[in-house]
Amino acid sequence: MEHLFVDFFQNTGFFLCDYRNIVMILVGMTFIYLGIAKDYEPLLLVPIGFGMLMGNIPVFHGLGLGIYEDNSVLHYLYFGVTQGLYPPLIFLGIGAMTDFSTLLARPVLMLLGAAAQAGIFITFLGALALGFAPNEAASIGIIGGADGPTAIFLTAKLAPKLIGPIAVAAYSYMALVPVIQPPIMRLLTSRKERLIRMEEPREVTKREKMLFPIVAFLLCCFLAPAALPLLGMLCFGNLLKEAVVTERLAVAARTSIIDSVTILLGVTVGASTQGDVFLTSQSVGIFFLGALSFCIATACGLLFAKFMNLFLKSKINPLLGAAGVSAVPDSARVVQVVGQQEDPTNFLLMHAMAPNISGVIGSAVAAGVLWSFMS
């Protein structure tokens, strides 16, 4: 009887548990807390957090339970991450939800989204200098775009073994946009600059809205063909939205499709953070460089907005530069909050959406350039 009890106990998670599993379970519970209690990107952090709990339950290898075992259910679901299937579907939903009117009304604001991508390439060079392989450095650099799907897509192509830490880092910084960006915004802008009011945008015609996703897709993909899966789905989703006659498809893209894929992506990315795989010195380095990349991207957007004001008759509020990272719409909301702390009647949200949207396109193009460069 005692022998049976010992055998049973040795097959439980309590016996098989490693301190690294405990650490990652605590991290997962923190993610769930931040998502539910603090409302930090709950649609992302709650699935990722629960996935961390699932991935760090100790199990015997060979039973087909772990995400890294070829015959497990989680492994089959993880296929969509490792092969880059989920990110384009998320971009489809984002396109079907996005209104490009503010971008079309003042196209010059696209430059802010492009400027923010400088953080990606600066961090790429920094990671190379620190000894990371070129493919790993490219995957780390893309974290600066604060775009989880793009980071996952590029990492799946260049450094599949780093998907776990890079995806968690990218989504963590997306969730922490309201914490990370405001100090940088206040540091690099004066109160006078933060009080600048934007001109009312012109009205955009329906024809312009319908032509934009087609023209943008062709121009961007001729520039960076490797960005085709992401930009193709983004622009296709937006065309479904603007065409009206395909409204049913647009509704499906921005509701059931993107919600289902978000669940699968979040849970499997979280489950991939097994303690013995995730808790390494390399992961710590990735988190540090990812934070640096995001901060540099924010700073580049702000500084470029100030530079643009040297030549523009109608000045733009430099805070809009912080929205150049592609954390849609969180960074645009942060611009609104910081601007209204100086002047409660200054509404910057709709203006900030222009560089925010161009940041999404910019990060996808940057990913395509890096992928082409590494191939």
Short mmCIF file of C-alpha atoms in Angstrom, two decimals:
data_model
loop_
_atom_site.label_atom_id
_atom_site.label_comp_id
_atom_site.label_asym_id
_atom_site.label_seq_id
_atom_site.Cartn_x
_atom_site.Cartn_y
_atom_site.Cartn_z
CA MET A 1 0.00 0.00 0.00
CA GLU A 2 2.79 2.37 0.95
CA HIS A 3 4.59 1.51 -2.30
CA LEU A 4 1.49 2.42 -4.33
CA PHE A 5 1.22 5.73 -2.54
CA VAL A 6 4.89 6.53 -3.25
CA ASP A 7 4.43 5.63 -6.94
CA PHE A 8 1.34 7.82 -7.13
CA PHE A 9 3.10 10.77 -5.47
CA GLN A 10 6.09 10.48 -7.81
CA ASN A 11 3.72 10.89 -10.75
CA THR A 12 2.16 14.11 -9.46
CA GLY A 13 3.16 17.64 -10.31
CA PHE A 14 4.12 18.26 -6.67
CA PHE A 15 6.98 15.78 -6.99
CA LEU A 16 8.02 16.74 -10.52
CA CYS A 17 7.85 20.49 -9.88
CA ASP A 18 10.94 22.61 -10.41
CA TYR A 19 11.51 26.09 -8.94
CA ARG A 20 11.44 27.46 -12.49
CA ASN A 21 7.89 26.17 -12.93
CA ILE A 22 6.88 28.01 -9.75
CA VAL A 23 8.48 31.24 -10.97
CA MET A 24 6.65 31.08 -14.30
CA ILE A 25 3.34 30.19 -12.62
CA LEU A 26 3.73 33.32 -10.47
CA VAL A 27 4.49 35.35 -13.62
CA GLY A 28 1.38 33.90 -15.26
CA MET A 29 -0.76 34.81 -12.23
CA THR A 30 0.70 38.33 -12.37
CA PHE A 31 -0.30 38.62 -16.04
CA ILE A 32 -3.84 37.48 -15.19
CA TYR A 33 -4.00 40.00 -12.33
CA LEU A 34 -2.77 42.87 -14.50
CA GLY A 35 -5.27 41.98 -17.21
CA ILE A 36 -8.30 41.65 -14.93
CA ALA A 37 -7.62 44.01 -12.04
CA LYS A 38 -5.65 46.73 -13.83
CA ASP A 39 -7.26 46.35 -17.28
CA TYR A 40 -3.84 46.16 -18.97
CA GLU A 41 -4.57 44.58 -22.36
CA PRO A 42 -6.86 41.92 -20.82
CA LEU A 43 -7.60 40.28 -24.18
CA LEU A 44 -3.89 39.49 -24.45
CA LEU A 45 -2.55 39.15 -20.92
CA VAL A 46 -5.31 36.88 -19.60
CA PRO A 47 -4.86 34.19 -22.33
CA ILE A 48 -1.06 34.47 -22.13
CA GLY A 49 -1.13 34.32 -18.33
CA PHE A 50 -3.35 31.25 -18.26
CA GLY A 51 -1.21 29.68 -20.97
CA MET A 52 1.78 30.12 -18.66
CA LEU A 53 -0.07 28.17 -15.99
CA MET A 54 -0.82 25.40 -18.50
CA GLY A 55 2.72 25.26 -19.81
CA ASN A 56 4.30 25.01 -16.38
CA ILE A 57 2.34 22.10 -14.97
CA PRO A 58 5.09 19.44 -14.57
CA VAL A 59 4.36 16.33 -16.62
CA PHE A 60 6.25 13.20 -17.67
CA HIS A 61 7.79 13.52 -21.09
CA GLY A 62 6.37 11.05 -23.57
CA LEU A 63 2.75 11.30 -22.44
CA GLY A 64 1.87 13.76 -25.21
CA LEU A 65 0.95 16.62 -22.87
CA GLY A 66 3.69 19.25 -23.17
CA ILE A 67 3.67 21.88 -25.90
CA TYR A 68 7.09 20.75 -27.15
CA GLU A 69 6.00 17.11 -27.57
CA ASP A 70 5.17 16.31 -31.19
CA ASN A 71 1.98 14.38 -30.45
CA SER A 72 0.37 16.78 -27.96
CA VAL A 73 -2.75 18.88 -28.55
CA LEU A 74 -0.92 22.03 -27.46
CA HIS A 75 1.83 21.29 -29.98
CA TYR A 76 -0.72 21.13 -32.81
CA LEU A 77 -2.24 24.44 -31.68
CA TYR A 78 1.27 25.91 -31.41
CA PHE A 79 1.79 25.09 -35.08
CA GLY A 80 -0.08 28.29 -35.94
CA VAL A 81 2.57 30.26 -34.03
CA THR A 82 5.69 28.48 -35.22
CA GLN A 83 4.57 28.58 -38.86
CA GLY A 84 3.34 32.17 -38.72
CA LEU A 85 -0.33 31.39 -39.40
CA TYR A 86 -1.95 33.32 -36.56
CA PRO A 87 -0.36 36.80 -37.07
CA PRO A 88 -1.79 37.38 -40.60
CA LEU A 89 -5.27 36.41 -39.35
CA ILE A 90 -4.94 38.95 -36.55
CA PHE A 91 -3.88 41.56 -39.11
CA LEU A 92 -7.02 40.70 -41.10
CA GLY A 93 -9.12 41.56 -38.06
CA ILE A 94 -7.15 44.73 -37.34
CA GLY A 95 -7.67 45.89 -40.92
CA ALA A 96 -11.41 45.27 -40.65
CA MET A 97 -11.55 47.37 -37.47
CA THR A 98 -9.37 50.26 -38.60
CA ASP A 99 -10.47 53.56 -40.08
CA PHE A 100 -7.68 55.10 -42.16
CA SER A 101 -9.48 58.46 -42.47
CA THR A 102 -7.16 60.35 -40.10
CA LEU A 103 -4.13 59.07 -41.98
CA LEU A 104 -5.58 60.09 -45.35
CA ALA A 105 -6.66 63.49 -44.03
CA ARG A 106 -3.07 64.43 -43.15
CA PRO A 107 -0.62 62.05 -44.86
CA VAL A 108 2.42 63.89 -43.47
CA LEU A 109 1.73 62.18 -40.14
CA MET A 110 2.74 58.87 -41.76
CA LEU A 111 6.33 60.03 -41.34
CA LEU A 112 5.98 59.77 -37.56
CA GLY A 113 5.10 56.08 -37.85
CA ALA A 114 8.12 55.57 -40.11
CA ALA A 115 10.44 57.47 -37.75
CA ALA A 116 9.44 55.31 -34.79
CA GLN A 117 10.67 52.21 -36.64
CA ALA A 118 14.21 53.54 -36.26
CA GLY A 119 14.19 51.96 -32.82
CA ILE A 120 13.91 48.53 -34.44
CA PHE A 121 17.05 48.96 -36.53
CA ILE A 122 19.06 50.68 -33.79
CA THR A 123 18.33 47.80 -31.41
CA PHE A 124 19.11 45.31 -34.17
CA LEU A 125 22.61 46.80 -34.43
CA GLY A 126 22.93 46.88 -30.64
CA ALA A 127 21.98 43.20 -30.34
CA LEU A 128 24.56 42.33 -32.99
CA ALA A 129 27.18 44.23 -30.99
CA LEU A 130 26.25 42.23 -27.88
CA GLY A 131 26.93 38.95 -29.65
CA PHE A 132 23.47 37.82 -30.76
CA ALA A 133 23.31 36.04 -34.10
CA PRO A 134 21.93 38.24 -36.94
CA ASN A 135 18.63 36.34 -37.12
CA GLU A 136 18.17 36.61 -33.33
CA ALA A 137 19.13 40.31 -33.35
CA ALA A 138 16.51 41.01 -36.02
CA SER A 139 13.82 39.24 -33.99
CA ILE A 140 14.78 41.17 -30.84
CA GLY A 141 14.80 44.49 -32.66
CA ILE A 142 11.22 44.07 -33.90
CA ILE A 143 10.00 44.17 -30.28
CA GLY A 144 10.47 47.96 -30.51
CA GLY A 145 7.45 48.15 -32.79
CA ALA A 146 5.30 47.05 -29.82
CA ASP A 147 3.42 44.81 -32.22
CA GLY A 148 3.03 41.27 -30.89
CA PRO A 149 1.80 39.60 -34.10
CA THR A 150 4.62 41.13 -36.16
CA ALA A 151 7.21 40.08 -33.58
CA ILE A 152 5.86 36.53 -33.57
CA PHE A 153 5.69 36.36 -37.37
CA LEU A 154 9.29 37.49 -37.87
CA THR A 155 10.65 35.36 -35.02
CA ALA A 156 8.87 32.28 -36.39
CA LYS A 157 10.75 32.79 -39.64
CA LEU A 158 14.16 33.75 -38.26
CA ALA A 159 14.59 32.40 -34.72
CA PRO A 160 11.80 29.95 -33.79
CA LYS A 161 13.48 28.97 -30.52
CA LEU A 162 13.05 32.54 -29.25
CA ILE A 163 9.31 32.84 -29.92
CA GLY A 164 8.40 32.44 -26.23
CA PRO A 165 10.53 35.23 -24.71
CA ILE A 166 10.13 37.58 -27.68
CA ALA A 167 6.34 37.20 -27.82
CA VAL A 168 5.97 37.66 -24.06
CA ALA A 169 8.29 40.69 -24.15
CA ALA A 170 6.40 42.28 -27.07
CA TYR A 171 2.98 41.79 -25.49
CA SER A 172 4.25 42.89 -22.07
CA TYR A 173 5.47 46.20 -23.46
CA MET A 174 2.23 46.63 -25.40
CA ALA A 175 0.34 46.25 -22.11
CA LEU A 176 2.72 48.63 -20.30
CA VAL A 177 2.48 51.43 -22.87
CA PRO A 178 0.60 53.67 -20.35
CA VAL A 179 3.47 53.16 -17.89
CA ILE A 180 6.52 53.34 -20.14
CA GLN A 181 5.69 56.10 -22.60
CA PRO A 182 4.50 59.11 -20.48
CA PRO A 183 7.87 59.74 -18.74
CA ILE A 184 9.66 59.70 -22.10
CA MET A 185 7.04 62.01 -23.59
CA ARG A 186 7.42 64.54 -20.76
CA LEU A 187 11.20 64.34 -20.85
CA LEU A 188 11.50 65.10 -24.57
CA THR A 189 8.78 67.75 -24.96
CA SER A 190 8.18 71.12 -23.32
CA ARG A 191 4.86 72.18 -21.84
CA LYS A 192 4.48 74.69 -24.67
CA GLU A 193 4.83 71.89 -27.22
CA ARG A 194 2.35 69.66 -25.37
CA LEU A 195 -0.21 72.47 -25.53
CA ILE A 196 -0.12 72.70 -29.35
CA ARG A 197 -3.57 72.24 -30.87
CA MET A 198 -3.99 70.35 -34.10
CA GLU A 199 -6.02 71.63 -37.03
CA GLU A 200 -9.29 69.87 -37.73
CA PRO A 201 -8.68 67.16 -40.36
CA ARG A 202 -10.34 67.46 -43.73
CA GLU A 203 -13.19 65.17 -44.68
CA VAL A 204 -12.05 62.03 -46.51
CA THR A 205 -14.16 60.70 -49.37
CA LYS A 206 -15.44 57.16 -49.60
CA ARG A 207 -13.49 56.63 -52.81
CA GLU A 208 -10.23 57.55 -51.06
CA LYS A 209 -10.97 55.07 -48.28
CA MET A 210 -11.61 52.27 -50.76
CA LEU A 211 -8.55 52.99 -52.89
CA PHE A 212 -6.12 53.41 -49.98
CA PRO A 213 -5.79 49.72 -48.92
CA ILE A 214 -5.17 48.68 -52.54
CA VAL A 215 -2.60 51.41 -53.25
CA ALA A 216 -0.90 51.01 -49.85
CA PHE A 217 -0.64 47.25 -50.30
CA LEU A 218 0.91 47.52 -53.76
CA LEU A 219 3.40 50.25 -52.80
CA CYS A 220 4.51 48.64 -49.52
CA CYS A 221 4.79 45.12 -50.87
CA PHE A 222 6.75 46.20 -53.94
CA LEU A 223 9.09 47.90 -51.45
CA ALA A 224 9.24 44.93 -49.03
CA PRO A 225 7.75 41.79 -50.65
CA ALA A 226 8.41 39.73 -47.51
CA ALA A 227 5.77 41.80 -45.70
CA LEU A 228 3.09 40.43 -48.04
CA PRO A 229 1.38 38.00 -45.56
CA LEU A 230 0.90 40.71 -42.94
CA LEU A 231 0.18 43.75 -45.10
CA GLY A 232 -1.90 41.73 -47.53
CA MET A 233 -4.27 40.61 -44.79
CA LEU A 234 -4.29 44.05 -43.13
CA CYS A 235 -5.24 45.83 -46.34
CA PHE A 236 -7.67 43.11 -47.39
CA GLY A 237 -9.46 43.40 -44.05
CA ASN A 238 -9.72 47.16 -44.48
CA LEU A 239 -11.05 46.78 -48.01
CA LEU A 240 -13.76 44.44 -46.68
CA LYS A 241 -14.73 47.15 -44.19
CA GLU A 242 -14.81 50.02 -46.67
CA ALA A 243 -16.46 48.13 -49.56
CA VAL A 244 -19.79 47.92 -47.62
CA VAL A 245 -21.03 45.08 -49.84
CA THR A 246 -18.68 42.74 -47.94
CA GLU A 247 -19.80 43.91 -44.51
CA ARG A 248 -20.63 40.35 -43.40
CA LEU A 249 -17.06 39.27 -44.08
CA ALA A 250 -15.73 42.38 -42.35
CA VAL A 251 -17.84 41.64 -39.26
CA ALA A 252 -16.54 38.06 -39.17
CA ALA A 253 -12.93 39.27 -39.51
CA ARG A 254 -13.17 41.81 -36.69
CA THR A 255 -15.14 39.63 -34.29
CA SER A 256 -15.18 35.83 -34.42
CA ILE A 257 -11.98 35.33 -36.44
CA ILE A 258 -9.70 37.72 -34.56
CA ASP A 259 -11.15 36.71 -31.18
CA SER A 260 -10.64 32.99 -31.84
CA VAL A 261 -7.09 33.50 -33.11
CA THR A 262 -6.24 35.79 -30.16
CA ILE A 263 -7.27 33.03 -27.74
CA LEU A 264 -5.21 30.38 -29.54
CA LEU A 265 -2.22 32.68 -29.94
CA GLY A 266 -2.26 33.88 -26.34
CA VAL A 267 -2.68 30.45 -24.75
CA THR A 268 -0.02 28.74 -26.88
CA VAL A 269 2.51 31.57 -26.53
CA GLY A 270 1.97 31.45 -22.78
CA ALA A 271 2.27 27.65 -22.72
CA SER A 272 5.57 27.87 -24.60
CA THR A 273 7.19 29.60 -21.61
CA GLN A 274 8.10 26.41 -19.78
CA GLY A 275 10.42 27.28 -16.93
CA ASP A 276 13.30 25.07 -18.10
CA VAL A 277 13.13 26.64 -21.58
CA PHE A 278 12.19 30.23 -20.74
CA LEU A 279 14.24 31.15 -17.66
CA THR A 280 17.66 31.68 -19.18
CA SER A 281 20.17 34.52 -19.27
CA GLN A 282 19.31 34.93 -22.96
CA SER A 283 15.65 35.62 -22.07
CA VAL A 284 16.74 38.31 -19.61
CA GLY A 285 18.86 39.91 -22.33
CA ILE A 286 15.91 39.81 -24.73
CA PHE A 287 13.64 41.56 -22.22
CA PHE A 288 16.26 44.25 -21.60
CA LEU A 289 16.91 44.87 -25.28
CA GLY A 290 13.18 44.78 -26.04
CA ALA A 291 12.52 47.49 -23.46
CA LEU A 292 15.39 49.53 -24.87
CA SER A 293 14.03 49.09 -28.40
CA PHE A 294 10.57 50.26 -27.37
CA CYS A 295 11.95 53.31 -25.55
CA ILE A 296 14.15 54.25 -28.51
CA ALA A 297 11.20 53.88 -30.91
CA THR A 298 9.09 56.20 -28.74
CA ALA A 299 11.92 58.74 -28.50
CA CYS A 300 12.58 58.65 -32.26
CA GLY A 301 8.93 59.41 -32.98
CA LEU A 302 8.89 62.34 -30.55
CA LEU A 303 12.17 63.83 -31.78
CA PHE A 304 11.18 63.49 -35.43
CA ALA A 305 7.92 65.34 -34.73
CA LYS A 306 9.95 68.20 -33.23
CA PHE A 307 12.21 68.12 -36.29
CA MET A 308 9.21 68.29 -38.63
CA ASN A 309 7.96 71.40 -36.82
CA LEU A 310 11.07 73.25 -37.98
CA PHE A 311 9.66 73.15 -41.52
CA LEU A 312 5.87 73.09 -41.07
CA LYS A 313 3.77 76.24 -41.02
CA SER A 314 0.96 74.41 -39.25
CA LYS A 315 2.74 72.88 -36.27
CA ILE A 316 1.98 69.39 -35.03
CA ASN A 317 1.91 68.40 -31.38
CA PRO A 318 5.15 66.42 -30.81
CA LEU A 319 3.28 64.03 -28.53
CA LEU A 320 1.87 62.45 -31.69
CA GLY A 321 5.32 61.05 -32.37
CA ALA A 322 4.92 58.65 -29.45
CA ALA A 323 1.96 57.07 -31.27
CA GLY A 324 4.28 56.01 -34.09
CA VAL A 325 4.80 52.65 -32.38
CA SER A 326 2.18 50.18 -33.51
CA ALA A 327 0.48 49.45 -30.20
CA VAL A 328 -2.99 50.25 -31.58
CA PRO A 329 -4.83 52.07 -30.08
CA ASP A 330 -3.04 52.18 -26.71
CA SER A 331 -0.25 54.56 -27.64
CA ALA A 332 -2.80 56.92 -29.25
CA ARG A 333 -4.79 56.88 -25.99
CA VAL A 334 -1.64 57.68 -24.02
CA VAL A 335 -1.05 60.72 -26.27
CA GLN A 336 -4.60 61.85 -25.49
CA VAL A 337 -4.12 61.39 -21.74
CA VAL A 338 -0.77 63.19 -21.56
CA GLY A 339 -2.05 66.02 -23.75
CA GLN A 340 -5.15 66.52 -21.62
CA GLN A 341 -3.08 66.62 -18.46
CA GLU A 342 -1.79 69.95 -19.80
CA ASP A 343 -5.05 71.10 -21.41
CA PRO A 344 -8.26 69.14 -20.72
CA THR A 345 -9.90 70.66 -23.83
CA ASN A 346 -7.18 69.51 -26.24
CA PHE A 347 -8.37 66.37 -28.02
CA LEU A 348 -5.49 64.57 -29.73
CA LEU A 349 -6.83 61.02 -30.02
CA MET A 350 -8.10 61.15 -33.60
CA HIS A 351 -4.89 62.87 -34.73
CA ALA A 352 -2.72 60.32 -32.89
CA MET A 353 -4.43 57.46 -34.69
CA ALA A 354 -2.72 58.52 -37.95
CA PRO A 355 0.87 57.81 -36.82
CA ASN A 356 -0.44 54.84 -34.81
CA ILE A 357 -1.88 53.22 -37.94
CA SER A 358 1.18 54.07 -40.02
CA GLY A 359 3.24 52.46 -37.23
CA VAL A 360 1.40 49.18 -37.80
CA ILE A 361 2.22 49.36 -41.51
CA GLY A 362 5.77 50.49 -40.75
CA SER A 363 6.52 47.62 -38.37
CA ALA A 364 5.23 45.11 -40.95
CA VAL A 365 7.45 46.68 -43.62
CA ALA A 366 10.40 46.67 -41.20
CA ALA A 367 9.79 42.98 -40.51
CA GLY A 368 9.72 42.31 -44.25
CA VAL A 369 12.99 44.20 -44.76
CA LEU A 370 14.71 42.31 -41.94
CA TRP A 371 13.41 38.98 -43.18
CA SER A 372 14.65 39.73 -46.72
CA PHE A 373 17.98 40.93 -45.35
CA MET A 374 18.47 37.74 -43.32
CA SER A 375 17.44 35.39 -46.15
#
